[in-house]
Coordinates of C-alpha atoms in Angstrom, one line a residue:
H1 CA -193.9 49.2 205.6
T2 CA -196.1 50.0 208.5
S3 CA -197.9 46.7 208.6
S4 CA -195.1 44.2 208.4
P5 CA -193.6 42.5 210.2
F6 CA -196.3 41.8 212.8
V7 CA -195.0 41.9 216.4
W8 CA -196.6 40.9 219.6
T9 CA -195.7 40.1 223.2
A10 CA -196.3 36.7 224.8
K11 CA -196.2 35.1 228.2
R12 CA -193.4 32.8 227.2
A13 CA -190.8 32.8 224.5
T14 CA -191.3 30.0 221.9
A15 CA -190.5 29.6 218.3
K16 CA -194.3 29.7 217.4
P17 CA -196.3 31.4 220.2
L18 CA -199.7 30.0 220.8
S19 CA -202.6 32.4 220.6
K20 CA -203.5 31.8 224.2
D21 CA -200.0 33.1 225.2
V22 CA -200.3 36.4 223.4
V23 CA -200.5 39.3 225.8
D24 CA -200.6 42.3 223.6
F25 CA -200.4 43.0 219.8
V26 CA -197.7 45.6 219.1
G27 CA -198.2 46.2 215.4
G28 CA -196.1 46.8 212.3
C29 CA -192.7 48.3 211.8
D30 CA -193.4 51.8 213.0
D31 CA -195.5 50.7 216.0
T32 CA -192.8 48.2 217.0
L33 CA -190.1 50.9 216.9
D34 CA -192.3 53.2 219.0
F35 CA -192.8 50.3 221.5
C36 CA -189.1 49.7 221.8
R37 CA -188.4 53.4 222.3
K38 CA -190.9 53.6 225.1
F39 CA -189.7 50.4 226.7
C40 CA -186.0 51.2 226.6
T41 CA -186.0 54.9 227.4
P42 CA -185.1 55.5 231.0
A43 CA -188.1 57.1 232.7
D44 CA -190.0 57.4 236.0
E45 CA -193.4 55.8 236.2
K46 CA -195.0 59.3 236.1
D47 CA -193.2 60.1 232.8
G48 CA -195.3 57.7 230.8
G49 CA -193.8 54.2 230.8
L50 CA -195.6 51.2 229.5
E51 CA -197.1 50.0 232.7
E52 CA -196.1 49.4 236.3
G53 CA -193.2 47.0 236.6
K54 CA -192.3 47.2 232.9
I55 CA -190.4 50.5 232.8
A56 CA -186.7 50.4 231.9
K57 CA -184.6 52.4 234.3
M58 CA -181.0 53.3 234.5
M59 CA -179.2 51.2 237.2
E60 CA -176.2 52.7 239.0
D61 CA -173.3 50.2 238.9
G62 CA -170.9 52.3 240.9
F63 CA -168.8 53.3 237.9
G64 CA -170.5 56.5 236.8
T65 CA -168.5 59.4 235.4
G66 CA -168.4 60.9 238.8
N67 CA -166.5 57.9 240.1
A68 CA -163.5 57.8 237.9
D69 CA -161.2 56.3 240.5
H70 CA -162.3 52.7 240.0
G71 CA -158.8 51.4 239.5
Y72 CA -159.3 49.7 236.2
D73 CA -157.4 50.4 233.0
Y74 CA -160.4 51.7 231.1
D75 CA -163.9 53.0 231.9
L76 CA -165.2 51.0 228.9
I77 CA -163.8 48.5 226.5
V78 CA -165.8 47.8 223.4
I79 CA -165.3 44.4 221.8
G80 CA -165.8 44.8 218.1
G81 CA -164.9 47.6 215.7
G82 CA -167.9 47.6 213.4
S83 CA -170.5 50.3 212.9
G84 CA -172.1 49.6 216.3
G85 CA -168.8 49.3 218.3
L86 CA -167.3 52.4 216.7
A87 CA -170.4 54.5 217.3
A88 CA -170.7 53.3 220.9
S89 CA -167.1 54.0 221.8
K90 CA -167.3 57.6 220.5
E91 CA -170.6 58.2 222.2
A92 CA -169.2 57.0 225.5
V93 CA -166.5 59.6 225.3
K94 CA -169.1 62.3 224.6
Q95 CA -171.1 61.1 227.6
G96 CA -168.1 61.6 229.9
A97 CA -166.0 58.4 229.8
K98 CA -162.4 59.3 230.1
K99 CA -160.7 56.1 229.0
V100 CA -162.3 54.1 226.2
A101 CA -160.8 51.4 224.0
V102 CA -162.0 49.4 221.0
L103 CA -160.8 45.8 220.4
D104 CA -161.1 44.8 216.7
F105 CA -159.5 41.5 215.4
V106 CA -160.6 39.6 212.3
K107 CA -160.0 35.9 212.3
P108 CA -159.2 34.8 208.7
S109 CA -162.0 33.1 206.8
Q110 CA -161.5 29.5 205.5
Q111 CA -159.9 31.0 202.5
G112 CA -157.6 33.2 204.6
T113 CA -159.3 36.5 204.0
T114 CA -159.0 39.3 206.6
W115 CA -159.7 43.0 206.5
G116 CA -159.3 46.3 208.5
L117 CA -161.2 48.3 211.0
G118 CA -164.8 49.1 210.2
G119 CA -166.7 45.8 210.4
T120 CA -168.7 43.9 207.9
C121 CA -170.5 46.8 206.3
V122 CA -167.4 48.6 205.3
N123 CA -165.2 45.7 204.4
V124 CA -167.2 42.7 203.2
G125 CA -170.8 44.1 203.1
C126 CA -172.7 47.2 202.1
I127 CA -169.8 49.2 200.7
P128 CA -168.2 46.7 198.3
K129 CA -171.5 45.2 197.5
K130 CA -173.0 48.5 196.4
M131 CA -170.0 49.3 194.3
M132 CA -170.1 45.9 192.5
H133 CA -173.8 46.2 192.1
N134 CA -173.2 49.6 190.4
A135 CA -170.7 48.0 188.1
A136 CA -173.3 45.5 187.1
L137 CA -175.9 48.2 186.5
I138 CA -173.4 50.1 184.2
H139 CA -172.6 46.9 182.4
E140 CA -176.2 46.0 181.8
S141 CA -177.1 49.6 180.9
I142 CA -174.4 49.8 178.2
Q143 CA -175.7 46.5 176.7
A144 CA -179.4 47.1 177.0
D145 CA -179.9 50.9 176.8
S146 CA -177.1 52.5 174.8
A147 CA -178.6 52.0 171.4
A148 CA -181.9 53.6 172.3
F149 CA -180.1 56.8 173.2
G150 CA -178.1 56.9 170.0
I151 CA -174.9 55.5 171.4
S152 CA -173.3 53.0 169.1
T153 CA -171.5 50.2 170.8
D154 CA -170.3 46.8 169.7
K155 CA -171.7 44.5 172.4
T156 CA -169.2 41.8 171.5
S157 CA -166.4 44.1 172.4
I158 CA -167.7 45.1 175.9
Q159 CA -165.2 43.7 178.4
H160 CA -165.3 43.9 182.2
S161 CA -162.1 43.6 184.2
W162 CA -162.7 42.0 187.5
E163 CA -159.1 42.6 188.6
E164 CA -159.4 46.4 188.0
M165 CA -162.8 46.7 189.7
R166 CA -161.5 44.7 192.7
T167 CA -158.3 46.8 193.0
N168 CA -160.2 50.1 192.9
I169 CA -162.8 48.9 195.4
Q170 CA -160.2 47.6 197.8
N171 CA -158.2 50.8 197.6
H172 CA -161.4 52.7 198.5
I173 CA -162.0 50.4 201.5
R174 CA -158.5 50.8 202.8
G175 CA -159.0 54.6 202.7
L176 CA -162.1 54.1 204.9
N177 CA -160.2 51.8 207.3
F178 CA -157.6 54.6 207.7
K179 CA -160.2 57.3 208.3
Y180 CA -161.9 55.2 211.0
R181 CA -158.6 54.8 212.8
V182 CA -158.0 58.5 212.6
N183 CA -161.5 59.3 213.7
L184 CA -161.1 57.1 216.8
R185 CA -157.9 58.9 217.7
Q186 CA -159.6 62.3 217.2
N187 CA -162.3 61.2 219.6
S188 CA -159.8 60.0 222.3
V189 CA -160.6 56.3 221.8
T190 CA -157.8 53.8 221.9
Y191 CA -157.8 51.3 219.0
L192 CA -156.4 47.8 219.8
N193 CA -156.0 45.3 217.0
K194 CA -156.3 42.4 219.4
L195 CA -158.6 39.4 220.0
G196 CA -160.4 39.6 223.3
K197 CA -161.6 36.8 225.7
L198 CA -163.4 37.7 228.8
K199 CA -162.0 36.2 232.0
D200 CA -164.3 37.8 234.6
A201 CA -166.6 40.8 235.0
H202 CA -163.7 43.3 234.8
T203 CA -160.8 41.4 233.1
I204 CA -160.2 40.5 229.4
E205 CA -157.4 38.5 227.9
V206 CA -156.2 39.9 224.7
T207 CA -154.0 38.4 221.9
D208 CA -152.3 40.4 219.2
K209 CA -151.6 39.2 215.7
K210 CA -148.1 37.9 216.8
G211 CA -149.7 35.7 219.5
N212 CA -148.6 37.9 222.4
V213 CA -151.1 37.5 225.3
S214 CA -151.8 40.1 227.9
E215 CA -154.7 41.3 230.2
L216 CA -156.7 44.5 230.4
T217 CA -159.3 45.6 232.9
A218 CA -162.3 47.8 232.6
A219 CA -165.3 49.0 234.6
R220 CA -167.6 48.0 231.8
F221 CA -167.5 45.9 228.6
L222 CA -169.7 46.3 225.6
I223 CA -169.9 43.3 223.1
A224 CA -170.4 44.4 219.5
V225 CA -168.9 41.6 217.6
G226 CA -171.4 41.2 214.8
G227 CA -171.5 37.9 212.9
R228 CA -169.8 35.8 210.2
P229 CA -171.2 33.6 207.4
T230 CA -172.0 30.0 208.3
T231 CA -169.7 27.6 206.5
L232 CA -171.0 24.6 204.6
D233 CA -171.1 21.4 206.7
C234 CA -170.5 18.9 204.0
E235 CA -167.7 17.2 202.1
G236 CA -165.7 19.9 200.2
G237 CA -167.4 22.7 202.1
D238 CA -164.0 24.1 203.0
L239 CA -163.4 24.8 199.3
A240 CA -166.3 27.2 199.0
I241 CA -166.0 30.9 199.4
S242 CA -168.3 33.2 201.2
S243 CA -169.3 36.9 201.3
D244 CA -166.1 37.3 203.4
D245 CA -164.1 36.4 200.4
I246 CA -165.8 37.4 197.2
F247 CA -165.1 41.2 197.3
S248 CA -161.4 40.7 197.5
L249 CA -160.9 37.8 195.1
E250 CA -157.8 38.2 193.0
S251 CA -159.7 36.9 189.9
S252 CA -163.3 36.6 189.0
P253 CA -165.3 33.6 190.5
G254 CA -166.5 32.6 187.0
K255 CA -169.5 30.3 186.9
T256 CA -171.0 30.5 190.4
L257 CA -173.5 28.6 192.6
C258 CA -174.8 30.6 195.4
V259 CA -175.9 28.2 198.2
G260 CA -178.9 29.7 200.1
A261 CA -181.4 32.4 199.2
S262 CA -180.7 34.9 201.9
Y263 CA -180.6 38.6 200.9
I264 CA -176.7 38.4 200.9
S265 CA -176.8 35.4 198.6
L266 CA -179.3 37.1 196.3
E267 CA -177.3 40.3 196.2
C268 CA -174.1 38.5 195.3
A269 CA -175.9 36.5 192.6
G270 CA -177.4 39.7 191.3
F271 CA -174.2 41.6 190.7
L272 CA -172.4 38.5 189.4
A273 CA -175.2 37.9 186.8
G274 CA -175.2 41.6 185.9
L275 CA -171.5 41.4 185.2
G276 CA -172.1 38.5 182.8
Y277 CA -171.2 35.5 184.9
D278 CA -173.2 32.3 184.8
T279 CA -174.9 32.4 188.2
T280 CA -177.3 30.0 189.9
V281 CA -179.0 30.2 193.3
A282 CA -179.9 27.0 195.1

């Protein structure tokens, strides 16, 4: 995929840039990544930046590792305990930060679903999706391919237990949640299961699951909160489930309508259909 998507720079940011505004054509995927590396890598002009006035430089904010006596509770507080937030917090320690904390708090979905440390990918994304997709592949393979390899099966007797699959997947995820917490501790990062709300440049108000409110201060904050599915804005929309819920459903969803054709919707529709459920995408 070196020719798609096409990327260019323009004089002004608009949803559909006019050709007269285009300054420079960047290229496809590989060229775009190369452009981003050059633009974002700290460098002096003589080191080969893009052009004069467009070179990203590290800016001293007065809170470098050599100035640890800044008086705040932490050198860095990362808001969000997903892939990006966890990696950033551990990297900050490697780069010399002495006191680093990660805030991670999951607001329940409309159906009341919550999960542990690790973010979308681990809890309600890549990991459970791939495992359910694998279950669908196995189910389809038994039905479609077994006879050709001399394996005798009665297709009418092939049963899939959503409950057993769900239990095993959730147990695997809980193990990952625990490993992430241990890994933070091993890397001298403080884990706080609290919801954060910035008050000023160096103060954040945090609320724990019991509703207790307190304040923390930090020289720097890093926002890595990720995103959540958009709920349906229509009558009865609150009755629908989302990708935040499907991987931990106590029982199978049965006949399912996937609203939207994003890759997440299509992936969910794919493994549901592969497991034998009547599935429609609209």
